[in-house]
Amino acid sequence: KKKKKKTHLRVFVEMAPVLHLKVDGFTAHMHIFDALLALHDFPEFVAITETHLAKEVKWIGLTKYELVSRRDRPDQRGWGGIALFARHDVYQSIVFVKESATLELAWYTLHADVGPLLLGVWYRPPKKGEIQTIQQFDRELEGFEDHIGRLIIGDMNVHNEAWLTYSNGTSPEGRELEAVCAEHGLTQCVKVPTRGEHLLDLVLTDLPAHSQCSVHPGVLDQDHWAVIVDVAISIPSCSAVHRTCFDFGKAKWSDIKT
């Protein structure tokens, strides 16, 4: 008697794309977002900001993805929030480390061929002149010393014409974030506007030579565009493989003619 068994084959993905998009409400735009991911061949990792979720929403999902973690805004009013998804075949390659106690920020370790890579997903609400959240980001980043590289993505809502070019002037928080990045050796890699005439969605990394960014239309015509960063690393990928096995214990031996 034949049985079909499912095993898992491990291969390596040679490039690890991470897509970030501010969606202004996950449940309201989930189906459009699914279609957007299909247009981009389902990137390995999907970071979402402004999920607008609260504890009443128990489950969120995307086709072909597993939820790594979500961080709702602490006041539970259904605004802000972040989430990270991993495509099902690379889900085992990323580990949730912790979320910030005060910021809409979560940290992860991505296991790659070159070693562990630190990934951060951050949504900083727009508040002109406020730098405390950036100082807290600085302190949290200092706590990670056992990674070979760092990649922080998100909607950070800062303006700094000299640094970002596509800004509405230069704000105190824009200068503060530039200083923090310089201190940690982080380069901002997005080079075009991501909402209207402004660059708000950033990719900060100390691996700029191995990271390539592109922007694409998002789920709403007049809102943020999606940012995809391709990181030139290899990560293990598991795919299901079906094989046929014979159950000799249930064979009808008496029917076999010699």
mmCIF file of C-alpha atoms in Angstrom:
data_model
loop_
_atom_site.group_PDB
_atom_site.id
_atom_site.type_symbol
_atom_site.label_atom_id
_atom_site.label_comp_id
_atom_site.label_asym_id
_atom_site.label_seq_id
_atom_site.Cartn_x
_atom_site.Cartn_y
_atom_site.Cartn_z
ATOM 1 C CA LYS A 1 0.000 0.000 0.000
ATOM 2 C CA LYS A 2 1.333 3.368 -1.025
ATOM 3 C CA LYS A 3 1.384 6.367 1.269
ATOM 4 C CA LYS A 4 2.333 9.931 0.509
ATOM 5 C CA LYS A 5 4.530 11.587 3.083
ATOM 6 C CA LYS A 6 5.536 15.215 3.311
ATOM 7 C CA THR A 7 9.097 16.101 4.208
ATOM 8 C CA HIS A 8 10.929 19.434 4.093
ATOM 9 C CA LEU A 9 13.817 20.287 1.816
ATOM 10 C CA ARG A 10 16.201 23.046 2.917
ATOM 11 C CA VAL A 11 17.621 25.303 0.222
ATOM 12 C CA PHE A 12 19.151 28.775 0.413
ATOM 13 C CA VAL A 13 17.625 32.045 -0.784
ATOM 14 C CA GLU A 14 20.471 34.109 -2.234
ATOM 15 C CA MET A 15 18.757 37.493 -1.807
ATOM 16 C CA ALA A 16 16.470 38.436 1.093
ATOM 17 C CA PRO A 17 13.974 41.132 0.092
ATOM 18 C CA VAL A 18 12.189 43.021 2.870
ATOM 19 C CA LEU A 19 9.115 45.038 1.917
ATOM 20 C CA HIS A 20 7.852 47.858 4.127
ATOM 21 C CA LEU A 21 4.573 49.719 3.708
ATOM 22 C CA LYS A 22 2.479 52.029 5.843
ATOM 23 C CA VAL A 23 -1.036 50.723 5.205
ATOM 24 C CA ASP A 24 -3.284 53.009 7.316
ATOM 25 C CA GLY A 25 -5.345 50.084 8.596
ATOM 26 C CA PHE A 26 -4.447 46.424 8.067
ATOM 27 C CA THR A 27 -7.907 44.881 8.122
ATOM 28 C CA ALA A 28 -9.362 47.548 5.814
ATOM 29 C CA HIS A 29 -6.728 46.983 3.125
ATOM 30 C CA MET A 30 -5.696 43.346 3.669
ATOM 31 C CA HIS A 31 -6.998 42.026 0.342
ATOM 32 C CA ILE A 32 -5.423 44.861 -1.643
ATOM 33 C CA PHE A 33 -2.185 44.251 0.210
ATOM 34 C CA ASP A 34 -2.315 40.555 -0.705
ATOM 35 C CA ALA A 35 -2.570 41.526 -4.375
ATOM 36 C CA LEU A 36 0.315 43.975 -4.017
ATOM 37 C CA LEU A 37 2.553 41.262 -2.572
ATOM 38 C CA ALA A 38 1.679 38.945 -5.453
ATOM 39 C CA LEU A 39 2.777 41.651 -7.922
ATOM 40 C CA HIS A 40 6.185 41.638 -6.246
ATOM 41 C CA ASP A 41 6.518 37.824 -6.196
ATOM 42 C CA PHE A 42 5.866 37.606 -2.446
ATOM 43 C CA PRO A 43 8.993 39.096 -0.820
ATOM 44 C CA GLU A 44 10.503 37.008 1.964
ATOM 45 C CA PHE A 45 9.672 39.498 4.733
ATOM 46 C CA VAL A 46 6.896 42.093 5.014
ATOM 47 C CA ALA A 47 6.984 44.895 7.581
ATOM 48 C CA ILE A 48 3.836 46.936 8.134
ATOM 49 C CA THR A 49 3.401 50.219 9.962
ATOM 50 C CA GLU A 50 0.152 51.902 10.997
ATOM 51 C CA THR A 51 -1.698 48.608 11.310
ATOM 52 C CA HIS A 52 -4.483 50.304 13.341
ATOM 53 C CA LEU A 53 -5.082 47.185 15.423
ATOM 54 C CA ALA A 54 -6.239 46.724 19.007
ATOM 55 C CA LYS A 55 -6.580 43.698 21.269
ATOM 56 C CA GLU A 56 -10.100 43.006 19.968
ATOM 57 C CA VAL A 57 -8.492 41.844 16.705
ATOM 58 C CA LYS A 58 -7.160 38.410 17.653
ATOM 59 C CA TRP A 59 -5.810 37.239 14.296
ATOM 60 C CA ILE A 60 -4.265 38.809 11.208
ATOM 61 C CA GLY A 61 -2.871 37.008 8.203
ATOM 62 C CA LEU A 62 -1.512 37.304 4.672
ATOM 63 C CA THR A 63 -1.486 34.694 1.916
ATOM 64 C CA LYS A 64 1.745 32.630 2.004
ATOM 65 C CA TYR A 65 2.976 34.339 5.184
ATOM 66 C CA GLU A 66 3.312 33.643 8.884
ATOM 67 C CA LEU A 67 3.026 36.399 11.476
ATOM 68 C CA VAL A 68 6.327 36.835 13.341
ATOM 69 C CA SER A 69 4.997 39.450 15.760
ATOM 70 C CA ARG A 70 2.781 42.485 16.030
ATOM 71 C CA ARG A 71 3.013 45.499 18.316
ATOM 72 C CA ASP A 72 -0.196 47.447 18.795
ATOM 73 C CA ARG A 73 -0.172 50.982 20.130
ATOM 74 C CA PRO A 74 -0.196 50.682 23.938
ATOM 75 C CA ASP A 75 -3.267 52.896 24.435
ATOM 76 C CA GLN A 76 -5.335 50.307 22.452
ATOM 77 C CA ARG A 77 -7.274 53.022 20.603
ATOM 78 C CA GLY A 78 -6.754 51.346 17.233
ATOM 79 C CA TRP A 79 -4.150 53.679 15.730
ATOM 80 C CA GLY A 80 -0.476 53.270 14.911
ATOM 81 C CA GLY A 81 1.018 49.822 15.412
ATOM 82 C CA ILE A 82 3.499 47.607 13.564
ATOM 83 C CA ALA A 83 3.714 43.996 12.394
ATOM 84 C CA LEU A 84 6.212 41.727 10.686
ATOM 85 C CA PHE A 85 5.384 38.745 8.478
ATOM 86 C CA ALA A 86 7.740 36.097 7.081
ATOM 87 C CA ARG A 87 6.978 34.004 4.023
ATOM 88 C CA HIS A 88 6.184 30.451 5.125
ATOM 89 C CA ASP A 89 9.374 28.943 3.656
ATOM 90 C CA VAL A 90 11.720 31.333 5.523
ATOM 91 C CA TYR A 91 9.702 31.692 8.715
ATOM 92 C CA GLN A 92 12.176 29.562 10.686
ATOM 93 C CA SER A 93 15.036 31.885 9.742
ATOM 94 C CA ILE A 94 13.818 34.853 11.760
ATOM 95 C CA VAL A 95 13.359 35.138 15.522
ATOM 96 C CA PHE A 96 11.436 37.767 17.453
ATOM 97 C CA VAL A 97 13.765 39.214 20.116
ATOM 98 C CA LYS A 98 11.755 41.875 21.928
ATOM 99 C CA GLU A 99 9.526 44.886 21.547
ATOM 100 C CA SER A 100 10.212 48.331 22.914
ATOM 101 C CA ALA A 101 8.514 49.170 26.186
ATOM 102 C CA THR A 102 7.628 52.687 25.029
ATOM 103 C CA LEU A 103 8.057 52.887 21.245
ATOM 104 C CA GLU A 104 6.203 51.283 18.348
ATOM 105 C CA LEU A 105 9.380 49.363 17.626
ATOM 106 C CA ALA A 106 10.233 45.657 17.538
ATOM 107 C CA TRP A 107 13.545 43.846 17.160
ATOM 108 C CA TYR A 108 14.318 40.562 15.398
ATOM 109 C CA THR A 109 17.301 38.352 14.565
ATOM 110 C CA LEU A 110 17.561 37.130 10.986
ATOM 111 C CA HIS A 111 19.823 34.076 10.692
ATOM 112 C CA ALA A 112 21.873 34.334 7.508
ATOM 113 C CA ASP A 113 24.876 32.545 6.030
ATOM 114 C CA VAL A 114 27.210 35.303 7.234
ATOM 115 C CA GLY A 115 25.800 35.358 10.766
ATOM 116 C CA PRO A 116 22.909 36.956 12.677
ATOM 117 C CA LEU A 117 21.472 40.183 11.249
ATOM 118 C CA LEU A 118 19.528 42.592 13.475
ATOM 119 C CA LEU A 119 16.220 43.751 11.990
ATOM 120 C CA GLY A 120 14.146 46.558 13.473
ATOM 121 C CA VAL A 121 10.658 47.706 12.449
ATOM 122 C CA TRP A 122 9.711 51.166 13.706
ATOM 123 C CA TYR A 123 6.815 53.570 13.412
ATOM 124 C CA ARG A 124 7.448 57.008 14.876
ATOM 125 C CA PRO A 125 4.316 59.199 14.937
ATOM 126 C CA PRO A 126 4.811 62.700 13.514
ATOM 127 C CA LYS A 127 5.458 65.209 16.290
ATOM 128 C CA LYS A 128 7.548 68.226 15.422
ATOM 129 C CA GLY A 129 10.320 69.009 17.870
ATOM 130 C CA GLU A 130 10.007 65.718 19.789
ATOM 131 C CA ILE A 131 13.353 63.910 20.106
ATOM 132 C CA GLN A 132 12.789 61.658 23.135
ATOM 133 C CA THR A 133 11.649 58.743 20.956
ATOM 134 C CA ILE A 134 14.834 58.993 18.894
ATOM 135 C CA GLN A 135 16.961 59.088 22.028
ATOM 136 C CA GLN A 136 15.170 55.963 23.248
ATOM 137 C CA PHE A 137 15.811 54.306 19.870
ATOM 138 C CA ASP A 138 19.487 55.165 20.327
ATOM 139 C CA ARG A 139 19.587 53.512 23.760
ATOM 140 C CA GLU A 140 17.871 50.366 22.530
ATOM 141 C CA LEU A 141 20.167 50.044 19.537
ATOM 142 C CA GLU A 142 23.188 50.229 21.834
ATOM 143 C CA GLY A 143 21.961 47.074 23.576
ATOM 144 C CA PHE A 144 22.620 44.872 20.542
ATOM 145 C CA GLU A 145 26.266 43.904 20.123
ATOM 146 C CA ASP A 146 26.127 40.310 18.888
ATOM 147 C CA HIS A 147 24.980 40.890 15.296
ATOM 148 C CA ILE A 148 27.090 41.168 12.151
ATOM 149 C CA GLY A 149 24.863 43.879 10.683
ATOM 150 C CA ARG A 150 21.814 46.018 11.377
ATOM 151 C CA LEU A 151 18.796 46.942 9.275
ATOM 152 C CA ILE A 152 16.064 49.237 10.586
ATOM 153 C CA ILE A 153 13.057 50.052 8.420
ATOM 154 C CA GLY A 154 9.896 52.034 8.981
ATOM 155 C CA ASP A 155 8.028 55.310 8.796
ATOM 156 C CA MET A 156 10.025 57.678 10.985
ATOM 157 C CA ASN A 157 8.400 61.013 10.105
ATOM 158 C CA VAL A 158 11.462 63.224 10.242
ATOM 159 C CA HIS A 159 12.595 66.077 7.989
ATOM 160 C CA ASN A 160 16.203 66.991 7.253
ATOM 161 C CA GLU A 161 16.919 68.646 3.906
ATOM 162 C CA ALA A 162 20.692 68.271 4.106
ATOM 163 C CA TRP A 163 20.453 64.570 4.933
ATOM 164 C CA LEU A 164 17.278 63.302 3.264
ATOM 165 C CA THR A 165 16.930 65.947 0.490
ATOM 166 C CA TYR A 166 13.180 65.388 0.065
ATOM 167 C CA SER A 167 12.071 67.136 3.251
ATOM 168 C CA ASN A 168 9.909 70.005 4.373
ATOM 169 C CA GLY A 169 12.757 71.935 5.979
ATOM 170 C CA THR A 170 14.903 70.600 8.817
ATOM 171 C CA SER A 171 13.373 69.662 12.155
ATOM 172 C CA PRO A 172 15.031 68.945 15.523
ATOM 173 C CA GLU A 173 14.020 65.282 15.262
ATOM 174 C CA GLY A 174 15.543 65.115 11.773
ATOM 175 C CA ARG A 175 18.875 66.419 13.037
ATOM 176 C CA GLU A 176 18.726 64.076 16.044
ATOM 177 C CA LEU A 177 18.113 60.972 13.942
ATOM 178 C CA GLU A 178 20.941 61.907 11.570
ATOM 179 C CA ALA A 179 23.286 62.253 14.563
ATOM 180 C CA VAL A 180 22.205 58.876 15.997
ATOM 181 C CA CYS A 181 22.771 57.189 12.644
ATOM 182 C CA ALA A 182 26.223 58.749 12.328
ATOM 183 C CA GLU A 183 27.128 57.544 15.820
ATOM 184 C CA HIS A 184 26.117 53.972 15.004
ATOM 185 C CA GLY A 185 27.542 53.934 11.480
ATOM 186 C CA LEU A 186 24.119 53.652 9.817
ATOM 187 C CA THR A 187 23.457 54.837 6.270
ATOM 188 C CA GLN A 188 20.027 55.912 5.021
ATOM 189 C CA CYS A 189 19.508 54.063 1.724
ATOM 190 C CA VAL A 190 16.190 55.326 0.265
ATOM 191 C CA LYS A 191 16.952 58.050 -2.281
ATOM 192 C CA VAL A 192 13.522 59.117 -3.594
ATOM 193 C CA PRO A 193 10.301 60.459 -2.002
ATOM 194 C CA THR A 194 7.933 57.909 -0.475
ATOM 195 C CA ARG A 195 4.904 60.128 0.183
ATOM 196 C CA GLY A 196 4.151 63.041 -2.095
ATOM 197 C CA GLU A 197 7.281 65.177 -2.297
ATOM 198 C CA HIS A 198 8.729 63.928 0.983
ATOM 199 C CA LEU A 199 10.940 61.032 2.059
ATOM 200 C CA LEU A 200 9.442 59.630 5.266
ATOM 201 C CA ASP A 201 9.983 55.873 4.991
ATOM 202 C CA LEU A 202 13.617 55.114 5.721
ATOM 203 C CA VAL A 203 16.033 52.184 5.556
ATOM 204 C CA LEU A 204 18.920 52.534 8.018
ATOM 205 C CA THR A 205 21.750 50.017 7.791
ATOM 206 C CA ASP A 206 25.447 49.498 8.309
ATOM 207 C CA LEU A 207 25.457 47.221 5.241
ATOM 208 C CA PRO A 208 24.797 49.811 2.502
ATOM 209 C CA ALA A 209 27.035 48.077 -0.032
ATOM 210 C CA HIS A 210 24.877 44.953 0.272
ATOM 211 C CA SER A 211 21.471 46.695 0.318
ATOM 212 C CA GLN A 212 19.544 48.008 -2.663
ATOM 213 C CA CYS A 213 16.303 49.986 -2.210
ATOM 214 C CA SER A 214 13.421 50.623 -4.587
ATOM 215 C CA VAL A 215 10.007 52.245 -4.139
ATOM 216 C CA HIS A 216 6.694 51.127 -5.622
ATOM 217 C CA PRO A 217 3.018 52.194 -5.474
ATOM 218 C CA GLY A 218 1.283 51.213 -2.234
ATOM 219 C CA VAL A 219 -2.327 50.278 -1.507
ATOM 220 C CA LEU A 220 -3.677 53.852 -1.649
ATOM 221 C CA ASP A 221 -3.049 56.280 -4.513
ATOM 222 C CA GLN A 222 -2.370 59.353 -2.361
ATOM 223 C CA ASP A 223 -0.562 57.674 0.520
ATOM 224 C CA HIS A 224 2.834 56.123 1.188
ATOM 225 C CA TRP A 225 4.657 54.067 -1.411
ATOM 226 C CA ALA A 226 6.117 50.665 -0.579
ATOM 227 C CA VAL A 227 9.845 50.366 -0.008
ATOM 228 C CA ILE A 228 11.663 47.152 -0.903
ATOM 229 C CA VAL A 229 15.215 46.606 0.280
ATOM 230 C CA ASP A 230 17.101 43.698 -1.266
ATOM 231 C CA VAL A 231 19.843 42.481 1.057
ATOM 232 C CA ALA A 232 22.580 40.390 -0.547
ATOM 233 C CA ILE A 233 22.666 37.567 2.007
ATOM 234 C CA SER A 234 21.712 33.902 1.903
ATOM 235 C CA ILE A 235 19.116 32.495 4.294
ATOM 236 C CA PRO A 236 17.823 28.920 4.630
ATOM 237 C CA SER A 237 14.473 28.180 3.020
ATOM 238 C CA CYS A 238 12.278 25.132 3.675
ATOM 239 C CA SER A 239 9.950 23.772 1.011
ATOM 240 C CA ALA A 240 7.562 20.844 1.313
ATOM 241 C CA VAL A 241 8.449 17.806 -0.777
ATOM 242 C CA HIS A 242 6.037 14.886 -1.272
ATOM 243 C CA ARG A 243 7.378 11.368 -1.656
ATOM 244 C CA THR A 244 5.689 8.012 -2.111
ATOM 245 C CA CYS A 245 6.398 5.271 0.436
ATOM 246 C CA PHE A 246 5.292 1.628 0.437
ATOM 247 C CA ASP A 247 3.712 0.127 3.574
ATOM 248 C CA PHE A 248 4.883 -3.472 3.231
ATOM 249 C CA GLY A 249 3.084 -4.494 6.424
ATOM 250 C CA LYS A 250 -0.260 -4.030 4.707
ATOM 251 C CA ALA A 251 0.668 -5.640 1.430
ATOM 252 C CA LYS A 252 -1.528 -8.489 0.168
ATOM 253 C CA TRP A 253 1.273 -11.036 -0.115
ATOM 254 C CA SER A 254 -1.126 -13.857 -0.905
ATOM 255 C CA ASP A 255 -2.094 -12.149 -4.145
ATOM 256 C CA ILE A 256 1.472 -12.083 -5.366
ATOM 257 C CA LYS A 257 2.100 -14.867 -7.845
ATOM 258 C CA THR A 258 5.553 -16.293 -8.264
#
